[in-house]
Amino acid sequence: MSLLPTTSIAAIAGYADQTVTLAGWVYHKTDKGKLIFIQLRDGSGTLQCVVSKKQVPEAAFAAAQQLTQESSCRMTGLVRADARAAGGFELDVQAVQLVGASPDYPISPKDHGVEFLMEHRQLWVRSARQHALLRVRAEVIAAAQEWLNAQGFIRFDSPILTATAAEGTSNLFATEYFDLGTAYLAQTGQLYVEAGMMAFGKVYCFGPTFRAEKSKTRRHLTEFWMLEPEVAFATHDDNLRLQEDFVSALVQRVIERRSADLQVLERDTSILARCLPPFPRISYDDALKLIEANQGAIEGATPLTWGDDLGAPHEQLIASQFDRPVFVERYPAALKAFYMQPDPQRPEVALCADLLAPEGYGEIIGGSERIHDAALLEQRIRDHGLSVEAYQWYLDLRRYGTVPHSGFGMGIERVVAWITGTRHIRETIPFPRMLYRIYP
RNA sequence: UCCCCGAUAGCUCAACGGUAGAGCAUCUGACUGUUAAUCAGAGGGUUCGUGGUUCGAAUCCACGUCGGGGAGCCA
């Protein structure tokens, strides 16, 4: 025999006036004495189930009375259209079977603090808001891969354990690796997708990346998921066009397919609907002027001199001037990673861009054209004090049939936070890893 | 690493130098249209830890622990 339900709640409208068996968890219960209302959640949706003392066997009514929040159960009954129920349908229950009891469920429908909820993350993900958020995350990931695949990309995953720091900058998590010394958890897959790009033309990797920075803000996780496309023969301009087409496609698909979830999250979709290409572009030089002209608009966004990096308040100020994501391009090369291609007209700036999301969500993409000349790349490795020896495999990509190429990295959690209007990035991943949290 | 803030019932908070409180949750009872149900009753405390000031500390001070927000860094 099977314990599987005969239908999911999401498909309940197709079962009007039929008898079905549902299987799920009690989201909420109201006991009116001889009438019990149970909001049953099965993962696909929630349905109001009505148990009437007059209409069910005594044992079934007693079983329904015993149900507490998050008890798992199976319910058999008649599907009936009813305007009084949220969603338009409810189940007239005929039989109730308790599967797993749930005494003293810790998360009530009322207020809880962040610390308490994070300590109970394994249960918090059952709540409506978290449920909606994680569904949007899944949609963004599916949409991203399907869109790239349709454009002729192939997924080419990069290793998570690496022997050296890829960019030689940020702090990495280290671990023992048998007799080969220390291994590091990757903070990017970019160097490896460049190898894939030379093999397949258009590739992307998608997986967890790690930053051992002691960042303590709502935009940072120590473990986050990054999607990194890389395209052969693509210039800086090609790269920006790909990014704006890609990001707007993701947003439009979430609006199209997950509007019910965005509604649960009370997200104003009219702001998202404007997210269509082309995205505005502003050079680093013009960004400095914009900051100067708007000083005082945002606390901390003080004027900078050429060569200074933009801080979080500066990025916020720039983003606030536009109604859709904005590219900030051509930063001073000295501020950026060693592999970025210098602008041939102005070697002191790099052919790179950061994409800043609106509404203060910050940088969601960082990308650039990569150096394709072996001699220049080797020089840059030396200039940055990195080991040429460790990068021999990477230099090989420029020694054998090198081509101009570009790519970018997109942080999934930041994109999901922006699309859903979630204040803190920690809610956009099932089990966030942060400076002071590795449990559960 | 630096700056700011917080910790009191299971949860969210109040009490701010003088007897430890409320709402929700839990338990008991009533109720056939609830959806954060309502009504009546009950139980529930190492006030984060250590030390100090005081006749007296949840309250003031010091240190510590845990957590929150931000900077830097970045996706």
Coordinates of C-alpha atoms (C1' of nucleotides) in Angstrom, one line a residue:
Chain A
M1 CA 0.0 0.0 0.0
S2 CA 1.0 3.6 -0.4
L3 CA 0.7 6.5 1.9
L4 CA 0.9 9.0 -0.9
P5 CA -1.9 11.5 -1.3
T6 CA -4.2 11.3 -4.3
T7 CA -3.6 14.9 -5.2
S8 CA -1.5 17.9 -4.1
I9 CA -3.2 21.0 -2.7
A10 CA -1.8 23.1 -5.6
A11 CA -4.0 21.0 -8.0
I12 CA -7.1 20.9 -5.8
A13 CA -9.2 23.0 -8.1
G14 CA -9.3 20.1 -10.6
Y15 CA -10.9 17.8 -7.9
A16 CA -14.1 19.8 -7.1
D17 CA -16.9 17.5 -5.9
Q18 CA -14.5 14.5 -5.7
T19 CA -13.2 12.6 -2.8
V20 CA -9.5 12.9 -2.3
T21 CA -6.9 12.0 0.3
L22 CA -4.4 14.7 1.2
A23 CA -1.2 14.2 3.3
G24 CA 0.6 17.0 5.0
W25 CA 1.1 19.1 8.2
V26 CA -1.3 21.2 10.3
Y27 CA -0.4 24.8 9.7
H28 CA -3.1 26.2 11.9
K29 CA -6.2 24.9 13.7
T30 CA -9.3 26.6 15.1
D31 CA -11.5 24.6 17.4
K32 CA -15.1 25.9 17.6
G33 CA -16.4 23.0 19.7
K34 CA -18.4 20.9 17.3
L35 CA -16.6 22.4 14.3
I36 CA -12.9 22.3 13.6
F37 CA -11.0 24.2 10.9
I38 CA -7.6 22.9 10.0
Q39 CA -5.3 24.7 7.6
L40 CA -3.4 21.8 6.0
R41 CA -0.1 22.4 4.4
D42 CA 1.4 19.8 2.0
G43 CA 4.3 21.8 0.6
S44 CA 2.5 22.7 -2.6
G45 CA -0.1 24.9 -0.8
T46 CA -2.5 25.2 2.1
L47 CA -6.1 24.1 2.2
Q48 CA -8.8 24.6 4.8
C49 CA -10.2 21.3 6.0
V50 CA -13.5 21.4 7.9
V51 CA -14.3 18.6 10.4
S52 CA -17.9 18.7 11.6
K53 CA -18.8 16.6 14.6
K54 CA -22.2 15.7 13.1
Q55 CA -20.7 14.4 9.8
V56 CA -17.8 12.3 10.9
P57 CA -17.4 9.2 13.0
E58 CA -16.6 9.9 16.6
A59 CA -13.0 8.5 16.3
A60 CA -12.3 10.8 13.3
F61 CA -13.5 13.9 15.3
A62 CA -11.4 12.9 18.3
A63 CA -8.4 12.5 16.0
A64 CA -8.9 15.9 14.6
Q65 CA -9.2 17.4 18.1
Q66 CA -5.8 15.9 19.0
L67 CA -4.0 17.6 16.1
T68 CA -1.6 20.3 17.1
Q69 CA 0.4 22.8 15.0
E70 CA 2.7 20.9 12.6
S71 CA 1.3 17.4 13.4
S72 CA 1.5 15.4 10.2
C73 CA -1.6 13.6 9.1
R74 CA -3.6 12.2 6.2
M75 CA -7.1 13.5 5.5
T76 CA -9.8 12.1 3.3
G77 CA -12.8 14.1 2.3
L78 CA -14.9 15.8 -0.4
V79 CA -13.4 18.8 -2.2
R80 CA -16.0 21.7 -2.2
A81 CA -15.9 25.2 -3.7
D82 CA -16.6 27.7 -0.9
A83 CA -16.2 31.4 -1.1
R84 CA -15.6 31.6 2.7
A85 CA -12.3 29.7 2.4
A86 CA -9.1 31.4 1.3
G87 CA -8.3 30.0 -2.1
G88 CA -11.9 29.2 -2.9
F89 CA -11.9 25.5 -2.0
E90 CA -12.1 23.5 1.2
L91 CA -12.2 19.9 2.2
D92 CA -15.2 18.4 4.0
V93 CA -13.3 15.9 6.0
Q94 CA -14.6 12.3 6.4
A95 CA -11.5 10.6 7.8
V96 CA -8.4 11.7 9.7
Q97 CA -5.3 9.8 10.3
L98 CA -2.5 11.1 12.6
V99 CA 0.9 10.2 11.2
G100 CA 3.3 12.1 13.5
A101 CA 2.4 14.1 16.6
S102 CA 3.9 17.6 17.2
P103 CA 3.7 18.5 20.9
D104 CA 4.9 22.0 21.9
Y105 CA 5.8 23.3 18.4
P106 CA 8.2 26.2 19.2
I107 CA 7.3 28.6 16.4
S108 CA 3.8 30.2 16.9
P109 CA 2.2 32.4 14.2
K110 CA 3.1 35.4 16.4
D111 CA 6.2 37.5 16.9
H112 CA 9.6 36.0 17.2
G113 CA 13.1 37.5 17.3
V114 CA 15.7 36.7 14.7
E115 CA 18.0 34.8 17.1
F116 CA 15.2 32.5 18.1
L117 CA 14.1 31.9 14.5
M118 CA 17.7 31.3 13.4
E119 CA 18.1 28.7 16.2
H120 CA 15.1 26.9 14.8
R121 CA 15.8 27.4 11.1
Q122 CA 15.0 23.7 10.5
L123 CA 11.4 24.4 11.5
W124 CA 11.3 28.1 10.4
V125 CA 11.5 27.0 6.7
R126 CA 7.9 25.6 7.1
S127 CA 6.5 29.2 7.7
A128 CA 4.7 30.9 4.9
R129 CA 7.1 33.7 4.4
Q130 CA 10.2 31.5 4.4
H131 CA 8.4 29.1 2.1
A132 CA 7.7 31.8 -0.4
L133 CA 11.3 33.1 -0.2
L134 CA 12.9 29.7 -0.8
R135 CA 10.5 29.0 -3.7
V136 CA 11.7 32.2 -5.4
R137 CA 15.2 31.1 -4.8
A138 CA 14.5 27.8 -6.5
E139 CA 12.8 29.7 -9.4
V140 CA 15.8 32.0 -9.9
I141 CA 18.2 29.1 -10.0
A142 CA 16.1 27.1 -12.4
A143 CA 15.5 30.2 -14.6
A144 CA 19.2 31.1 -14.7
Q145 CA 20.2 27.6 -15.8
E146 CA 17.4 27.3 -18.3
W147 CA 18.1 30.7 -19.8
L148 CA 21.8 30.1 -20.1
N149 CA 21.3 26.6 -21.6
A150 CA 18.9 28.0 -24.1
Q151 CA 21.6 30.5 -25.1
G152 CA 24.1 27.7 -25.9
F153 CA 26.0 27.7 -22.6
I154 CA 27.0 24.5 -20.9
R155 CA 27.4 24.0 -17.2
F156 CA 31.0 23.4 -16.4
D157 CA 31.6 23.2 -12.6
S158 CA 34.7 24.3 -10.8
P159 CA 36.4 22.7 -7.9
I160 CA 35.6 23.8 -4.3
L161 CA 38.9 22.6 -2.9
T162 CA 41.8 24.5 -4.4
A163 CA 45.5 24.6 -3.8
T164 CA 46.0 28.4 -3.9
A165 CA 44.0 31.5 -3.4
A166 CA 42.5 32.3 -6.8
E167 CA 42.5 36.0 -6.6
G168 CA 45.1 36.3 -3.9
T169 CA 43.1 38.8 -2.0
S170 CA 40.3 37.8 0.4
N171 CA 40.7 35.5 3.4
L172 CA 40.0 31.8 2.7
F173 CA 38.9 28.9 4.8
A174 CA 41.8 26.4 5.0
T175 CA 41.8 22.7 5.7
E176 CA 44.3 19.8 5.7
Y177 CA 44.6 17.9 2.4
F178 CA 46.4 14.6 3.0
D179 CA 50.1 14.8 2.2
L180 CA 49.7 17.8 -0.2
G181 CA 49.5 20.5 2.4
T182 CA 46.8 23.0 2.9
A183 CA 43.7 23.2 0.7
Y184 CA 41.4 26.2 0.5
L185 CA 37.7 26.5 0.0
A186 CA 37.2 28.3 -3.3
Q187 CA 36.1 31.9 -3.3
T188 CA 35.4 31.9 -7.0
G189 CA 35.3 29.4 -9.9
Q190 CA 36.3 31.9 -12.4
L191 CA 39.8 30.8 -13.3
Y192 CA 38.5 27.3 -13.9
V193 CA 35.5 28.4 -16.1
E194 CA 38.1 30.2 -18.3
A195 CA 39.5 26.8 -19.0
G196 CA 36.0 25.6 -19.8
M197 CA 35.3 28.6 -22.0
M198 CA 38.4 27.8 -24.2
A199 CA 36.9 24.3 -24.6
F200 CA 33.2 25.0 -25.0
G201 CA 32.9 28.6 -26.0
K202 CA 30.2 29.5 -23.5
V203 CA 30.2 28.0 -20.1
Y204 CA 29.0 28.7 -16.5
C205 CA 29.6 27.2 -13.1
F206 CA 27.2 27.2 -10.3
G207 CA 28.0 26.3 -6.7
P208 CA 28.9 27.4 -3.2
T209 CA 31.7 29.8 -2.7
F210 CA 33.4 30.8 0.5
R211 CA 34.7 34.0 2.0
A212 CA 36.4 33.9 5.4
E213 CA 35.9 37.7 5.8
K214 CA 34.6 38.8 9.2
S215 CA 31.8 40.6 7.4
K216 CA 28.9 41.3 9.7
T217 CA 26.2 43.0 7.5
R218 CA 22.9 42.0 6.0
R219 CA 24.5 41.6 2.6
H220 CA 27.1 39.0 3.5
L221 CA 27.3 35.3 4.1
T222 CA 30.5 33.2 4.5
E223 CA 29.1 30.6 2.3
F224 CA 27.0 31.7 -0.7
W225 CA 26.1 30.5 -4.1
M226 CA 27.5 32.1 -7.2
L227 CA 26.8 31.7 -10.8
E228 CA 29.7 32.5 -13.1
P229 CA 29.3 32.6 -16.9
E230 CA 32.3 33.0 -19.2
V231 CA 32.2 33.6 -22.9
A232 CA 35.0 33.3 -25.5
F233 CA 35.4 36.2 -28.0
A234 CA 33.2 38.4 -25.8
T235 CA 34.3 42.0 -25.2
H236 CA 33.4 44.2 -22.3
D237 CA 30.4 45.6 -24.1
D238 CA 29.2 42.1 -25.1
N239 CA 29.6 41.2 -21.4
L240 CA 27.3 44.0 -20.2
R241 CA 24.7 43.2 -22.8
L242 CA 24.7 39.6 -21.7
Q243 CA 24.3 40.7 -18.0
E244 CA 21.4 43.0 -18.6
D245 CA 19.5 40.5 -20.8
F246 CA 20.2 37.8 -18.2
V247 CA 19.2 39.7 -15.1
S248 CA 16.0 41.1 -16.7
A249 CA 15.0 37.6 -17.9
L250 CA 15.4 36.3 -14.4
V251 CA 13.3 39.0 -12.9
Q252 CA 10.6 38.8 -15.5
R253 CA 10.3 35.0 -15.1
V254 CA 9.9 35.3 -11.3
I255 CA 7.2 37.9 -11.8
E256 CA 5.5 35.6 -14.3
R257 CA 5.7 32.3 -12.4
R258 CA 6.0 33.2 -8.7
S259 CA 3.6 36.1 -8.3
A260 CA 1.7 34.3 -5.5
D261 CA 5.0 34.1 -3.5
L262 CA 5.8 37.7 -4.2
Q263 CA 2.4 38.6 -2.9
V264 CA 3.0 36.6 0.3
L265 CA 6.2 38.7 0.6
E266 CA 4.3 41.9 -0.1
R267 CA 6.7 42.8 -2.8
D268 CA 5.8 45.7 -5.1
T269 CA 6.2 44.1 -8.5
S270 CA 5.7 47.3 -10.4
I271 CA 9.3 48.3 -9.4
L272 CA 10.6 44.9 -10.6
A273 CA 8.6 45.1 -13.9
R274 CA 10.7 48.2 -14.9
C275 CA 13.8 46.0 -14.8
L276 CA 14.2 45.8 -18.6
P277 CA 17.3 46.4 -20.8
P278 CA 19.2 48.5 -21.4
F279 CA 20.5 49.2 -17.9
P280 CA 22.1 52.6 -17.3
R281 CA 25.9 52.7 -17.4
I282 CA 28.1 55.1 -15.5
S283 CA 31.8 55.2 -15.5
Y284 CA 33.9 55.2 -12.4
D285 CA 34.9 58.8 -13.3
D286 CA 31.3 60.0 -13.7
A287 CA 30.4 58.1 -10.5
L288 CA 32.9 60.3 -8.6
K289 CA 31.2 63.4 -10.0
L290 CA 27.8 62.0 -9.2
I291 CA 28.9 61.5 -5.6
E292 CA 30.3 65.0 -5.4
A293 CA 27.1 66.5 -6.7
N294 CA 25.0 64.6 -4.3
Q295 CA 27.0 64.8 -1.1
G296 CA 25.0 64.7 2.0
A297 CA 22.2 62.7 0.3
I298 CA 23.4 59.5 2.0
E299 CA 25.3 59.3 5.2
G300 CA 28.9 58.2 4.6
A301 CA 28.9 58.9 0.9
T302 CA 31.6 61.5 1.1
P303 CA 33.5 62.8 -2.0
L304 CA 36.4 60.6 -3.2
T305 CA 39.6 61.3 -5.1
W306 CA 40.4 59.4 -8.2
G307 CA 41.9 56.0 -7.2
D308 CA 39.7 55.5 -4.1
D309 CA 37.4 52.6 -4.0
L310 CA 33.7 53.1 -3.8
G311 CA 32.3 52.2 -0.3
A312 CA 28.9 50.7 0.4
P313 CA 27.3 54.2 1.0
H314 CA 28.7 55.4 -2.3
E315 CA 27.2 52.4 -4.2
Q316 CA 23.9 53.1 -2.4
L317 CA 23.9 56.7 -3.6
I318 CA 24.6 55.7 -7.2
A319 CA 22.0 53.0 -7.2
S320 CA 19.4 55.5 -5.7
Q321 CA 19.7 57.7 -8.8
F322 CA 18.2 55.0 -11.1
D323 CA 15.0 53.0 -11.3
R324 CA 16.7 49.8 -12.4
P325 CA 20.1 48.1 -11.9
V326 CA 23.0 50.3 -12.9
F327 CA 26.5 49.3 -14.2
V328 CA 29.5 51.1 -12.7
E329 CA 32.3 50.5 -15.2
R330 CA 36.0 51.1 -15.8
Y331 CA 37.3 51.2 -12.3
P332 CA 41.0 52.1 -11.7
A333 CA 42.9 48.9 -12.5
A334 CA 44.8 49.1 -9.3
L335 CA 41.6 48.5 -7.3
K336 CA 40.7 45.3 -9.2
A337 CA 41.8 41.7 -9.6
F338 CA 45.0 40.9 -11.5
Y339 CA 43.3 39.2 -14.5
M340 CA 41.2 42.1 -15.6
Q341 CA 41.9 43.6 -19.1
P342 CA 43.2 47.2 -19.1
D343 CA 41.3 49.6 -21.4
P344 CA 43.5 49.9 -24.5
Q345 CA 42.6 53.7 -24.7
R346 CA 43.3 54.2 -21.0
P347 CA 45.5 51.5 -19.4
E348 CA 45.0 52.9 -15.9
V349 CA 41.4 51.7 -15.9
A350 CA 40.1 48.1 -16.2
L351 CA 37.4 46.9 -18.6
C352 CA 35.2 45.8 -15.7
A353 CA 31.8 46.6 -14.3
D354 CA 29.8 46.1 -11.1
L355 CA 26.0 45.8 -11.4
L356 CA 24.3 47.6 -8.5
A357 CA 20.7 46.6 -7.6
P358 CA 18.1 49.3 -6.9
E359 CA 16.7 49.9 -3.4
G360 CA 20.0 49.6 -1.5
Y361 CA 20.6 45.9 -2.2
G362 CA 24.1 46.6 -3.5
E363 CA 26.4 44.8 -5.8
I364 CA 24.8 41.7 -7.4
I365 CA 27.3 41.1 -10.2
G366 CA 31.0 41.8 -10.7
G367 CA 32.5 41.1 -14.1
S368 CA 35.2 42.0 -16.5
E369 CA 36.9 41.3 -19.8
R370 CA 40.0 39.1 -18.9
I371 CA 43.6 39.6 -19.9
H372 CA 44.2 37.3 -22.9
D373 CA 47.9 38.1 -23.5
A374 CA 50.2 35.6 -21.7
A375 CA 53.0 38.1 -21.2
L376 CA 50.8 40.8 -19.7
L377 CA 49.0 38.3 -17.5
E378 CA 52.3 37.0 -16.2
Q379 CA 53.4 40.5 -15.5
R380 CA 50.2 41.2 -13.5
I381 CA 50.6 38.1 -11.5
R382 CA 54.1 39.3 -10.5
D383 CA 52.9 42.8 -9.8
H384 CA 50.3 41.4 -7.4
G385 CA 53.0 39.4 -5.6
L386 CA 51.5 36.1 -6.6
S387 CA 53.3 32.9 -7.5
V388 CA 53.8 32.5 -11.2
E389 CA 54.5 28.9 -10.6
A390 CA 51.0 28.3 -9.1
Y391 CA 49.4 29.9 -12.1
Q392 CA 51.1 27.9 -14.8
W393 CA 48.0 26.1 -15.8
Y394 CA 46.1 29.4 -16.0
L395 CA 48.8 30.9 -18.2
D396 CA 48.5 27.9 -20.4
L397 CA 45.1 29.1 -21.5
R398 CA 46.9 32.1 -23.0
R399 CA 49.7 30.1 -24.5
Y400 CA 47.5 27.8 -26.6
G401 CA 44.9 29.5 -28.8
T402 CA 44.1 32.5 -26.6
V403 CA 41.1 34.7 -27.4
P404 CA 39.6 37.8 -25.8
H405 CA 36.9 36.7 -23.4
S406 CA 34.7 38.1 -20.6
G407 CA 32.6 36.8 -17.8
F408 CA 30.9 37.7 -14.5
G409 CA 29.9 36.3 -11.2
M410 CA 26.3 36.7 -9.8
G411 CA 25.5 36.2 -6.1
I412 CA 22.3 34.2 -6.0
E413 CA 21.3 35.2 -2.5
R414 CA 21.7 39.0 -3.2
V415 CA 19.6 38.6 -6.3
V416 CA 16.9 36.7 -4.4
A417 CA 17.0 39.3 -1.6
W418 CA 16.5 42.1 -4.1
I419 CA 13.8 40.4 -6.1
T420 CA 11.8 39.4 -3.0
G421 CA 12.5 42.7 -1.1
T422 CA 14.0 40.8 1.8
R423 CA 15.9 43.0 4.1
H424 CA 18.5 40.4 5.2
I425 CA 20.3 38.0 2.9
R426 CA 20.3 35.3 5.5
E427 CA 16.6 34.3 4.8
T428 CA 17.4 33.7 1.1
I429 CA 19.3 30.4 1.7
P430 CA 18.0 27.4 3.6
F431 CA 20.8 27.3 6.2
P432 CA 22.9 30.5 6.2
R433 CA 26.5 30.5 7.3
M434 CA 27.6 33.7 8.9
L435 CA 30.3 35.1 11.1
Y436 CA 28.5 34.0 14.3
R437 CA 26.3 31.2 13.0
I438 CA 27.1 27.7 11.8
Y439 CA 24.1 26.0 13.6
P440 CA 21.8 24.4 12.5
Chain B
rU1 C1' 39.7 44.1 13.4
rC2 C1' 36.8 48.7 14.7
rC3 C1' 32.1 51.6 16.1
rC4 C1' 27.0 51.4 18.1
rC5 C1' 22.9 48.5 20.5
rG6 C1' 20.8 44.4 23.2
rA7 C1' 20.1 39.9 26.8
rU8 C1' 13.7 39.6 32.2
rA9 C1' 8.3 33.3 31.8
rG10 C1' 8.4 28.7 26.0
rC11 C1' 7.9 33.4 22.6
rU12 C1' 7.5 39.1 22.1
rC13 C1' 8.2 42.7 25.6
rA14 C1' 7.2 46.1 30.3
rA15 C1' 9.0 47.3 35.0
rC16 C1' 14.9 51.8 35.1
rG17 C1' 17.3 51.8 43.0
rG18 C1' 12.1 49.6 47.1
rU19 C1' 7.0 42.8 46.8
rA20 C1' 8.6 40.1 39.1
rG21 C1' 4.2 42.1 35.2
rA22 C1' 1.3 41.9 30.4
rG23 C1' 0.0 39.7 25.6
rC24 C1' 0.7 35.3 22.9
rA25 C1' 1.8 30.0 23.6
rU26 C1' 0.6 25.7 27.0
rC27 C1' -3.3 23.1 30.1
rU28 C1' -8.9 23.0 31.7
rG29 C1' -13.9 24.5 30.4
rA30 C1' -17.7 26.9 26.7
rC31 C1' -18.9 27.7 21.5
rU32 C1' -21.2 24.9 14.0
rG33 C1' -17.9 29.5 9.9
rU34 C1' -12.9 30.2 12.1
rU35 C1' -8.7 31.8 9.2
rA36 C1' -3.3 36.0 14.6
rA37 C1' -11.1 33.2 16.5
rU38 C1' -13.6 34.7 21.0
rC39 C1' -14.9 34.2 26.4
rA40 C1' -13.8 32.1 31.5
rG41 C1' -10.0 29.8 34.7
rA42 C1' -5.0 27.6 35.8
rG43 C1' 0.2 26.6 35.8
rG44 C1' 4.8 28.9 34.5
rG45 C1' 11.0 33.1 36.8
rU46 C1' 18.9 31.2 38.5
rU47 C1' 15.9 38.8 35.4
rC48 C1' 22.9 35.8 30.5
rG49 C1' 27.5 34.8 34.0
rU50 C1' 31.2 36.6 37.6
rG51 C1' 32.6 40.4 40.7
rG52 C1' 31.6 45.4 42.7
rU53 C1' 28.6 49.9 44.7
rU54 C1' 24.3 50.2 48.1
rC55 C1' 20.3 49.2 54.0
rG56 C1' 18.4 47.2 49.4
rA57 C1' 20.2 45.7 42.3
rA58 C1' 16.4 43.1 36.8
rU59 C1' 17.7 48.4 37.3
rC60 C1' 24.1 51.6 38.7
rC61 C1' 29.6 50.1 37.6
rA62 C1' 33.6 46.6 35.6
rC63 C1' 34.9 42.3 33.1
rG64 C1' 33.2 38.1 30.4
rU65 C1' 29.7 35.2 27.2
rC66 C1' 26.1 35.1 23.5
rG67 C1' 23.5 37.8 19.9
rG68 C1' 21.9 42.2 16.6
rG69 C1' 23.2 46.5 13.3
rG70 C1' 27.0 49.1 10.6
rA71 C1' 32.3 50.0 8.6
rG72 C1' 36.2 47.6 5.9
rC73 C1' 36.1 43.4 2.2
rC74 C1' 33.2 41.6 -1.4
rA75 C1' 28.6 38.4 -4.8

